[in-house]
mmCIF file of C-alpha atoms in Angstrom:
data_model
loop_
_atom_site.group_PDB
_atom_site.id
_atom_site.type_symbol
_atom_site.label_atom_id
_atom_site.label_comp_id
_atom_site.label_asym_id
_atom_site.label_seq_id
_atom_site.Cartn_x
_atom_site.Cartn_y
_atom_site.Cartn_z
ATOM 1 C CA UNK A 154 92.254 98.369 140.471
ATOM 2 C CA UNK A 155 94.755 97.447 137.712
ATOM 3 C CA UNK A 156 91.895 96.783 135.286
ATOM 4 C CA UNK A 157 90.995 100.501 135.810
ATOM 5 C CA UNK A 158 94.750 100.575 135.236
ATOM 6 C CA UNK A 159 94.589 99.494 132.125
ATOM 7 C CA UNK A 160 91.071 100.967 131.035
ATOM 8 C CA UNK A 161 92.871 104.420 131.112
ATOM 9 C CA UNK A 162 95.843 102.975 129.262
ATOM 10 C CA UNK A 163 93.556 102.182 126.404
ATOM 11 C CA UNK A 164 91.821 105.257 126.918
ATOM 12 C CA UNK A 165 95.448 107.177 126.628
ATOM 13 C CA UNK A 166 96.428 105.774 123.835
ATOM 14 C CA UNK A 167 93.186 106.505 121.628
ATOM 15 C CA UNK A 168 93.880 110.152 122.531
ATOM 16 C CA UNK A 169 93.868 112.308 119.251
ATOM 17 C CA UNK A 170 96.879 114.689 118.569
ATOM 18 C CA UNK A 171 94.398 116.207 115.824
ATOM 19 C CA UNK A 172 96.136 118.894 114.109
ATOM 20 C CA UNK A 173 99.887 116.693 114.367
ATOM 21 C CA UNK A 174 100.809 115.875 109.854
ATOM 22 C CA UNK A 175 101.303 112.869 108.488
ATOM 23 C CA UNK A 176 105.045 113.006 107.514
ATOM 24 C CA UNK A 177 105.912 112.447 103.823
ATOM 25 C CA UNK A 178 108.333 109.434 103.256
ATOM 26 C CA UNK A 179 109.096 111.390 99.591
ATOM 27 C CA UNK A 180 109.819 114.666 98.133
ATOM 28 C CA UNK A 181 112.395 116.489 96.719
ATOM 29 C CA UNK A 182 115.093 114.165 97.444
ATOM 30 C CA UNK A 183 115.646 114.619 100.880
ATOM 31 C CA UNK A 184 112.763 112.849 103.591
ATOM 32 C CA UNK A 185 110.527 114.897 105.449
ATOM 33 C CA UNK A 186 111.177 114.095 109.029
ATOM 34 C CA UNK A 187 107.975 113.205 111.051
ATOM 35 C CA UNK A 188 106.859 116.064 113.243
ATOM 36 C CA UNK A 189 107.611 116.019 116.880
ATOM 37 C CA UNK A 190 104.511 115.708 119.007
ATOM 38 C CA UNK A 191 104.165 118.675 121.103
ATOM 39 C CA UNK A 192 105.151 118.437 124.618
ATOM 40 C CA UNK A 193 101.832 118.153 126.589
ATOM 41 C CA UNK A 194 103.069 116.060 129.404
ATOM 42 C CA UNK A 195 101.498 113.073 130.523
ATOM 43 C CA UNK A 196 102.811 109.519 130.952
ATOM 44 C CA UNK A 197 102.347 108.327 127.732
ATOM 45 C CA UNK A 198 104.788 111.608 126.028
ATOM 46 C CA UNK A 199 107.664 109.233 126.161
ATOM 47 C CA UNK A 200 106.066 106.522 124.382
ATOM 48 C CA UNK A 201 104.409 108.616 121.615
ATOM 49 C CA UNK A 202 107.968 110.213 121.214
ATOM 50 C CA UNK A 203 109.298 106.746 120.098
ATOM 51 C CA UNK A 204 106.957 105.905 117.924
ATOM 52 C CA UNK A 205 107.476 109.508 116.172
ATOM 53 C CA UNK A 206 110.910 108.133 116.134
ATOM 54 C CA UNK A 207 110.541 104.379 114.394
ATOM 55 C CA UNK A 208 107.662 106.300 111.578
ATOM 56 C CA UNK A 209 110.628 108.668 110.728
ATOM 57 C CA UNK A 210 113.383 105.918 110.343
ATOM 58 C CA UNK A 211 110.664 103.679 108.187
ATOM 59 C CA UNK A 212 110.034 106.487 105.877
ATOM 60 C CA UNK A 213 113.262 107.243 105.411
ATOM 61 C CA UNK A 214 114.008 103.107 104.759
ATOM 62 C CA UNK A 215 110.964 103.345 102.709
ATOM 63 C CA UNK A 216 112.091 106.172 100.794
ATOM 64 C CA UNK A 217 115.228 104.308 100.017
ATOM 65 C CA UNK A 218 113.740 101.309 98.974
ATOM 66 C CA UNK A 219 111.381 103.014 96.744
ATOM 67 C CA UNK A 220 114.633 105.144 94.791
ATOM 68 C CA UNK A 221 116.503 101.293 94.136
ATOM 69 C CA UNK A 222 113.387 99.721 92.243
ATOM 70 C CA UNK A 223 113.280 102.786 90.374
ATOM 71 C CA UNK A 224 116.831 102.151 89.659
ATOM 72 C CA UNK A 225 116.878 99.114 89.199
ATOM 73 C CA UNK A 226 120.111 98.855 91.991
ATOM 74 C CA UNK A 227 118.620 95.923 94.440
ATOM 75 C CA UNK A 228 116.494 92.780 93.189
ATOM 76 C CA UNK A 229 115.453 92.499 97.220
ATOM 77 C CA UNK A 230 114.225 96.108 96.738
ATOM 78 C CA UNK A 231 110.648 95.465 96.068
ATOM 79 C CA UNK A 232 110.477 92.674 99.471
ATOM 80 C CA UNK A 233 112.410 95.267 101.725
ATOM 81 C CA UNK A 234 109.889 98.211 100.737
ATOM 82 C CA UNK A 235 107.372 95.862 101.408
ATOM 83 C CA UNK A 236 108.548 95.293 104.812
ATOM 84 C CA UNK A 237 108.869 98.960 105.411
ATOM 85 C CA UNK A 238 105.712 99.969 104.287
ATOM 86 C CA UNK A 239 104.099 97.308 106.299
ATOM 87 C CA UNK A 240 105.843 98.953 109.827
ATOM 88 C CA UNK A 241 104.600 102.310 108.117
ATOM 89 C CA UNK A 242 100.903 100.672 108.174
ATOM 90 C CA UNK A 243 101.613 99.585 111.924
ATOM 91 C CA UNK A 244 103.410 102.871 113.006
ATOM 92 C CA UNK A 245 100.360 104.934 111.306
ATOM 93 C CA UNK A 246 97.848 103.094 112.963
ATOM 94 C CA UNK A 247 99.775 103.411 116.178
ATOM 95 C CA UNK A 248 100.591 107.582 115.584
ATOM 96 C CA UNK A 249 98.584 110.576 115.273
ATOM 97 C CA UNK A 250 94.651 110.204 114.006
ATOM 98 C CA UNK A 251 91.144 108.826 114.958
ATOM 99 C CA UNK A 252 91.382 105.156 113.556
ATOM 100 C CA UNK A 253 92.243 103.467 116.991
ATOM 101 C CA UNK A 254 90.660 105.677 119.197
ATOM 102 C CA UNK A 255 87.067 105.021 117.459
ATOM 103 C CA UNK A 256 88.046 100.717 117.727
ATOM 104 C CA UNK A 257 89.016 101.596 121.392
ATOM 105 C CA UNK A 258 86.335 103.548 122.096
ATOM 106 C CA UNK A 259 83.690 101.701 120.505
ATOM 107 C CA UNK A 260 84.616 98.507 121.938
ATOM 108 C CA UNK A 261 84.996 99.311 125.134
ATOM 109 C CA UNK A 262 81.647 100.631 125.629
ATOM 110 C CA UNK A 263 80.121 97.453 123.387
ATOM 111 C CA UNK A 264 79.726 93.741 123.938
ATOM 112 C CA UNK A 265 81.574 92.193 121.377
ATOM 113 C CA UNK A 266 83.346 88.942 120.472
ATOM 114 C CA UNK A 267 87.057 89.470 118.948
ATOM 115 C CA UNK A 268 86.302 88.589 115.310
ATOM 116 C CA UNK A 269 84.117 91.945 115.459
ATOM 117 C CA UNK A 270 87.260 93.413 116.246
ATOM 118 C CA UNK A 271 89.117 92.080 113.381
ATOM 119 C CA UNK A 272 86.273 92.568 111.293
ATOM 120 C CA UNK A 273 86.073 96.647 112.116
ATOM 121 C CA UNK A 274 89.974 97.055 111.839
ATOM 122 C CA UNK A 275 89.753 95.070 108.274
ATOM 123 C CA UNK A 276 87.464 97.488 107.615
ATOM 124 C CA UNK A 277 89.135 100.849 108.726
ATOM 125 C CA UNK A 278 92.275 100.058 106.922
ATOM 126 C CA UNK A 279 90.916 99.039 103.535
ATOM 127 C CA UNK A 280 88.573 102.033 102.971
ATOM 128 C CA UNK A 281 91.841 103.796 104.307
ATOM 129 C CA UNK A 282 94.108 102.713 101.469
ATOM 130 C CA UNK A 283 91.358 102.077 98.531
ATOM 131 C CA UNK A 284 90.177 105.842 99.290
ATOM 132 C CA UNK A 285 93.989 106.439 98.750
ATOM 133 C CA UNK A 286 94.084 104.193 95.606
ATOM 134 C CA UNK A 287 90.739 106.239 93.991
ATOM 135 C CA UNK A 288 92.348 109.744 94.911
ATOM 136 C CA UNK A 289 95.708 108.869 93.042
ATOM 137 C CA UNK A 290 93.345 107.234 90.188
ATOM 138 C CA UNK A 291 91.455 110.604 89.514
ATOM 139 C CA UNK A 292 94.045 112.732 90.339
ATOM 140 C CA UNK A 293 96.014 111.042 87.274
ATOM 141 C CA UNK A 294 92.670 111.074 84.869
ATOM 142 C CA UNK A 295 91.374 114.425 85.776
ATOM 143 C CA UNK A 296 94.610 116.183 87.044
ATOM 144 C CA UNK A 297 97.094 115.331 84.510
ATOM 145 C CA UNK A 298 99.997 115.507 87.221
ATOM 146 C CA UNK A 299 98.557 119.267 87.695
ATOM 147 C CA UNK A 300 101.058 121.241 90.655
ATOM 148 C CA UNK A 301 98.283 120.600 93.383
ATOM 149 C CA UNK A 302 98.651 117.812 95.572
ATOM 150 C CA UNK A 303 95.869 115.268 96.302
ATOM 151 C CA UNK A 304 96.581 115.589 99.717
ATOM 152 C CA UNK A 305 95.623 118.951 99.923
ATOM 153 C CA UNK A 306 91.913 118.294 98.949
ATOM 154 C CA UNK A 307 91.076 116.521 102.021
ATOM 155 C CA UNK A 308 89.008 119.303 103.188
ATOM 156 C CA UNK A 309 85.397 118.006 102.438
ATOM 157 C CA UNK A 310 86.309 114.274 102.921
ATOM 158 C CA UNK A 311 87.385 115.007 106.699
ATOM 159 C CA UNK A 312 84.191 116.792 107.254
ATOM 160 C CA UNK A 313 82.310 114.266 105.254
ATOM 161 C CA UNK A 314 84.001 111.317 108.357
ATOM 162 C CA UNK A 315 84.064 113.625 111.184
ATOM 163 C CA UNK A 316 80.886 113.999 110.665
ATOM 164 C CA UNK A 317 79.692 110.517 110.449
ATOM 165 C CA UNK A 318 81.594 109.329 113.185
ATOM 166 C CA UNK A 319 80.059 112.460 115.045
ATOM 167 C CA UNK A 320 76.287 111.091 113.457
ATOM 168 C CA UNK A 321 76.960 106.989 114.390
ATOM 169 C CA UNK A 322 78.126 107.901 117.876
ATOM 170 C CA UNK A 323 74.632 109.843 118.883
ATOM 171 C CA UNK A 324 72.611 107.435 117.150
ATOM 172 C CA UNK A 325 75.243 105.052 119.780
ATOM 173 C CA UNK A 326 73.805 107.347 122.722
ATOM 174 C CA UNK A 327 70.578 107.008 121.516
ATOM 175 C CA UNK A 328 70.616 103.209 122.045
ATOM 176 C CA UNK A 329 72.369 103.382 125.270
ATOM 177 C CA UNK A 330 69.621 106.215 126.469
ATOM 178 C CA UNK A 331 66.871 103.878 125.104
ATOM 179 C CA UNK A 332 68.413 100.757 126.898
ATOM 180 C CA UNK A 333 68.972 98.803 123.666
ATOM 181 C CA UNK A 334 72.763 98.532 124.265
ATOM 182 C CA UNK A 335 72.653 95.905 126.705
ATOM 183 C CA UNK A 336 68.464 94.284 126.958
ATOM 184 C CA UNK A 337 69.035 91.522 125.050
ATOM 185 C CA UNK A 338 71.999 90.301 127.236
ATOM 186 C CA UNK A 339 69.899 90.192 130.995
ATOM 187 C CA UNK A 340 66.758 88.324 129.510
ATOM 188 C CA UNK A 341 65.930 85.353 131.821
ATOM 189 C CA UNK A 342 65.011 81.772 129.611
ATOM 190 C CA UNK A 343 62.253 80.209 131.651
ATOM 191 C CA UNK A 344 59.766 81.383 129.673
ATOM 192 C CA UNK A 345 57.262 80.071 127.353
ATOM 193 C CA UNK A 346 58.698 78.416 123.737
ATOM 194 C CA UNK A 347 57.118 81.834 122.104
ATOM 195 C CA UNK A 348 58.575 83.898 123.612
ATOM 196 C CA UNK A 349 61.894 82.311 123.471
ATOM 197 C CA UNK A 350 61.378 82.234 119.358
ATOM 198 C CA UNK A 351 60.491 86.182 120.095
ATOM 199 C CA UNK A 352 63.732 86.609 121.874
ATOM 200 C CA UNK A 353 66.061 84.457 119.609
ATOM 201 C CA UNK A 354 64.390 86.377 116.725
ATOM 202 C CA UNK A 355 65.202 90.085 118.088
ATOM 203 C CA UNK A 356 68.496 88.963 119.527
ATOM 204 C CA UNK A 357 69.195 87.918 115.695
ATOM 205 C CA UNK A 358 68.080 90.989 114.281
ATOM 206 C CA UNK A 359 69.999 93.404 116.848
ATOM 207 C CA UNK A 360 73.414 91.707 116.248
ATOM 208 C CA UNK A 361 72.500 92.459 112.561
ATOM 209 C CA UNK A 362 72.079 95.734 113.081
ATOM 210 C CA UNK A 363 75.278 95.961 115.534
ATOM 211 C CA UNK A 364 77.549 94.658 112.257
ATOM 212 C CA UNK A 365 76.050 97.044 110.370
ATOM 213 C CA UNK A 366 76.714 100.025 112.673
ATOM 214 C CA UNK A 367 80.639 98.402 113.329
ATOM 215 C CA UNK A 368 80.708 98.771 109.287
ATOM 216 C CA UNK A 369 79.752 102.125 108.984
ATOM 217 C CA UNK A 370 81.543 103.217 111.472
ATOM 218 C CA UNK A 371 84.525 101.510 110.338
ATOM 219 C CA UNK A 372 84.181 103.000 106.458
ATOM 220 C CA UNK A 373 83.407 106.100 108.106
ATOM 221 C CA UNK A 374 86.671 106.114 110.371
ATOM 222 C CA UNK A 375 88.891 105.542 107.241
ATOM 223 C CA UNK A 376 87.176 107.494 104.825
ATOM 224 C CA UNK A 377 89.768 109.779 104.881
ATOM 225 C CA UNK A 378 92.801 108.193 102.360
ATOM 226 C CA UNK A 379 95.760 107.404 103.790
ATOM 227 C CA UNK A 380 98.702 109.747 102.846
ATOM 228 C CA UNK A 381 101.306 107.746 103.121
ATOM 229 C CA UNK A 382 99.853 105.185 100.588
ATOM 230 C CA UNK A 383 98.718 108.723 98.142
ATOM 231 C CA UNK A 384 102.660 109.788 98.129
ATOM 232 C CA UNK A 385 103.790 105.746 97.731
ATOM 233 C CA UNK A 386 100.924 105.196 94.863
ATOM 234 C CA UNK A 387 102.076 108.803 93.187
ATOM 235 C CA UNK A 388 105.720 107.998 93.509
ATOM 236 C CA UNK A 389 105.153 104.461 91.480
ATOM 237 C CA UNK A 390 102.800 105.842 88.979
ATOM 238 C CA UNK A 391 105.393 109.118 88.224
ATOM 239 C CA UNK A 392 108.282 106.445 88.025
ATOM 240 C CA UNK A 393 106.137 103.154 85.987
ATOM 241 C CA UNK A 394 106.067 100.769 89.356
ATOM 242 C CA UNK A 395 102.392 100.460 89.065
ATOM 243 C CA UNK A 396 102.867 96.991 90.957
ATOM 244 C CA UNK A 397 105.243 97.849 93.034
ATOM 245 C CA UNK A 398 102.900 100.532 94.589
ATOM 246 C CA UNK A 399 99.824 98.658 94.561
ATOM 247 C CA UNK A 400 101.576 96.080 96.626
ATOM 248 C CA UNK A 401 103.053 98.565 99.121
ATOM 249 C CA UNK A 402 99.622 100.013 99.428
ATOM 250 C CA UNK A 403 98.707 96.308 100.222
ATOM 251 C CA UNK A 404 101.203 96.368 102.479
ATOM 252 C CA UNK A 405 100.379 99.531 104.116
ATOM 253 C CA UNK A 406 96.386 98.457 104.535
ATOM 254 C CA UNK A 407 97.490 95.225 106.549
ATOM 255 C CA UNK A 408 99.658 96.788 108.659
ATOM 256 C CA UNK A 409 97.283 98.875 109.782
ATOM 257 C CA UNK A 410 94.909 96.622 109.854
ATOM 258 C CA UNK A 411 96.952 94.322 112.296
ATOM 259 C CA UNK A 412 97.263 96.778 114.918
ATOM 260 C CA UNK A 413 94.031 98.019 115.158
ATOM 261 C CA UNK A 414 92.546 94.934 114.784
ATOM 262 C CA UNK A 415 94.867 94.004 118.250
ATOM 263 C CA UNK A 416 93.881 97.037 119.841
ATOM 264 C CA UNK A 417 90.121 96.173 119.236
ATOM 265 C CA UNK A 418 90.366 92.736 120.732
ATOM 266 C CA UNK A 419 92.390 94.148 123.754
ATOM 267 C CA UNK A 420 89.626 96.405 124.628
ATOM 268 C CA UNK A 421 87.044 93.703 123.834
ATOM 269 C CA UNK A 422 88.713 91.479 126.379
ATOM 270 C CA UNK A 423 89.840 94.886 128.668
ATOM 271 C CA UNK A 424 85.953 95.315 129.121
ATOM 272 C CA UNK A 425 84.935 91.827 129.707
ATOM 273 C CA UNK A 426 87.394 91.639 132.371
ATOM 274 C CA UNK A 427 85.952 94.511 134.101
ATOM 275 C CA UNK A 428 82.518 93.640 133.233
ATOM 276 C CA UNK A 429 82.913 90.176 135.519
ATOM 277 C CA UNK A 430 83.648 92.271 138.275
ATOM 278 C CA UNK A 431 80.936 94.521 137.871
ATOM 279 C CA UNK A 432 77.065 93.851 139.096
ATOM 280 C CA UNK A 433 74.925 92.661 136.070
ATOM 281 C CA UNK A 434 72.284 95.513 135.112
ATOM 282 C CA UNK A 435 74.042 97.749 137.896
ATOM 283 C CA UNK A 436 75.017 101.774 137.709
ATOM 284 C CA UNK A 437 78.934 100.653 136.816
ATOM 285 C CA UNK A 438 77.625 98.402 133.985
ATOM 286 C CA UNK A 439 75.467 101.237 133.014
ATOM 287 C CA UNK A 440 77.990 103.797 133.153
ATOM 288 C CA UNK A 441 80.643 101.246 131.000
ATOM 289 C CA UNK A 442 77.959 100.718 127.956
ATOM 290 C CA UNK A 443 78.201 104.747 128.351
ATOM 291 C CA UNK A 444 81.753 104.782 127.505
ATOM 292 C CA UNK A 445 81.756 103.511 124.084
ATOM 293 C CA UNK A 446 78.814 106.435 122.418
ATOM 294 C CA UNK A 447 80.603 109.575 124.437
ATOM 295 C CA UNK A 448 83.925 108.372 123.267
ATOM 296 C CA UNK A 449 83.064 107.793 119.710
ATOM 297 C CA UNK A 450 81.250 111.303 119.935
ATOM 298 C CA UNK A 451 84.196 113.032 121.147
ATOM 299 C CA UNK A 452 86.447 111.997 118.339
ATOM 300 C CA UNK A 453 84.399 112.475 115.603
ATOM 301 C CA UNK A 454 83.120 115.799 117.463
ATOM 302 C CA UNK A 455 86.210 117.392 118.501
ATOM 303 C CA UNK A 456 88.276 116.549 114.992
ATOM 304 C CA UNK A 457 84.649 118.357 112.946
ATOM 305 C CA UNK A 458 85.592 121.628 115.153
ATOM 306 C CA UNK A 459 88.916 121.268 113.913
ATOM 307 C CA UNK A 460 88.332 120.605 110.580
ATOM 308 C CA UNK A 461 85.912 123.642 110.110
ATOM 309 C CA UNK A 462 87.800 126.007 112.173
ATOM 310 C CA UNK A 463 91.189 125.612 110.151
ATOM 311 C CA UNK A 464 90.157 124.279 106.426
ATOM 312 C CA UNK A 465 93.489 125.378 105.199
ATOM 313 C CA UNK A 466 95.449 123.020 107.504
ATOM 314 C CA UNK A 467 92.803 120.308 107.248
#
C-alpha cells in the first residue's frame, strides 16, 4: 500500500499548474514577486505554497547579487549569484511547468536504469538554458534592444514542444499497444545459440531506440528557453557581465538539472519497487507500462490546448 502511496506522490507532484508565470527576478528596480498558486486544494497546496515562497526570496537574492557586480560593491558578488541562481535552477525545476512531470511520467511507465534518468534531466535542462542563450543571442543581433521582450515570442516554440511531447507520447502508446514496451524483458534463454544472437541483437537495437526516444523527448521537454536565464543573460549583456551571465545560466542549467535528474531516478526506483510486487507479464504490469505513454500524452496534450486557446498569455 505505501508504494501506491508514494506512486501518487510522484504523480502529484508532476501535476502542471499550466497557465501559473514564471516570476521575473529583474525589472524596473523593484522584484516581481512570484505569483501565488491558486488555491485548488489538495494535499500537496501547502507544499507548492513554499516553494512559491523560497523562488521569490532567491530572485529577490538574485536580483541583489546581480545590481553589486554591476557595481562593482561585493568581490563575493559573482559566487553568491551563483549560488542563487543555482536554487533558482532547483526551485524552477521544482515549480510550475512540464519538465518533471514528463521525467516522472515517462519513467514510471518505462524500465529504466538511473543513469537514463540523469541522462534525460541533463538533457531537459541544457536545451532549457542554451534555447535561452540563442534567444538572448538573436534578440541582441536582430533586435537591437528593440521594446519587445524575448519572452513574449514564445508562442510558436510552446506549440512547436507541446506538440512533440504530445507526438513522442502516442508513438509511446503505440509501443505499449503493440507490446514492444516490455517483450524483450519476459524472453526465456533456453533456446538455441541463434536465437539467443537474434535476441541479444534486437534487445541491442531496442535500447537504442529507447535513448533515442528519452533524447527527444528530453530536447523536446525543454525546448521552450528558460526565462529566468533570458532576463539573467539580458540583464548581463545590457550591463557588460557577459561572463557573469553565462555562468549564472550555467548555474541555472545544473540546478535544474539536479532535481530532475533526482526525481527521474526516484520514479525509476518508485516503479521497480512496485514492479517486484507485481506478477511478471500480468494485467497490473500491463496497466504500469500504460502509465508512462498516457501521462506523457496528457502533458504535452493538455499544455497544446492551452497554448492555442490563449496565444496572448502563452
Amino acid at each position: 500500500m505505501r508504494f501506491v502511496v508514494l506512486l501518487l506522490l510522484l504523480l502529484g507532484v508532476g501535476t502542471i499548474e499550466a497557465r501559473a508565470q514564471e516570476a521575473s527576478p529583474f525589472g524596473g528596480g523593484a522584484v516581481a514577486a512570484a505569483p501565488e498558486p491558486a488555491a485548488s486544494g489538495g494535499f500537496l497546496q501547502p507544499v507548492r505554497h513554499q516553494i512559491y515562497a523560497w523562488q521569490r526570496d532567491v530572485n529577490r537574492a538574485l536580483n541583489a547579487r546581480l545590481v553589486a557586480i554591476k557595481r562593482g560593491e561585493d568581490r563575493g558578488a559573482l559566487w553568491a549569484g551563483i549560488l542563487f541562481a543555482f536554487l533558482y535552477g532547483v526551485f524552477h525545476a521544482l515549480g510550475p511547468g512540464h519538465g518533471k512531470s514528463v521525467v516522472i511520467g515517462y519513467f514510471l511507465g518505462r524500465e529504466a536504469r538511473p543513469v537514463r534518468g540523469v541522462a534525460m534531466a541533463s538533457w531537459i535542462a541544457i536545451s532549457h538554458v542554451v534555447g535561452a542563450v540563442v534567444i538572448v543571442g538573436l534578440a541582441h543581433l536582430v533586435l537591437s534592444r528593440a521594446l519587445v521582450s524575448p519572452t513574449s515570442q514564445f508562442f510558436w516554440l510552446r506549440v512547436v514542444s507541446y506538440g512533440a511531447i504530445l507526438a513522442i507520447g502516442l508513438l509511446m502508446l503505440r509501443e505499449w499497444w503493440l507490446g514492444r514496451d516490455h517483450a524483450a524483458h519476459h524472453h526465456h534463454h533456453g533456446h538455441a545459440c541463434n536465437h539467443g544472437i537474434g535476441e541479444a541483437a534486437r534487445d541491442s537495437a531496442g535500447g537504442r531506440g529507447r535513448r533515442l526516444e528519452q533524447r527527444a523527448l528530453a530536447i523536446a521537454a525543454g525546448f521552450v528557453p528558460c526565462s529566468g536565464a533570458i532576463l539573467v543573460l539580458l540583464f548581463a549583456l545590457a550591463n557588460g557581465l557577459i561572463l557573469a551571465g553565462i555562468a549564472m545560466a550555467g548555474a541555472i542549467a545544473f540546478g535544474m538539472g539536479l532535481t530532475l535528474a533526482l526525481l527521474g531516478i526516484a520514479s525509476i526506483l518508485l516503479r521497480r519497487q512496485v514492479s517486484l510486487r507485481l506478477p511478471a507479464g500480468g494485467y497490473w504490469a500491463r496497466f504500469l507500462a500504460l502509465l508512462g505513454p498516457l501521462f506523457v500524452i496528457a502533458v504535452g496534450g493538455g499544455l497544446l490546448v492551452l497554448a492555442l486557446a490563449g496565444p496572448a498569455s502563452a
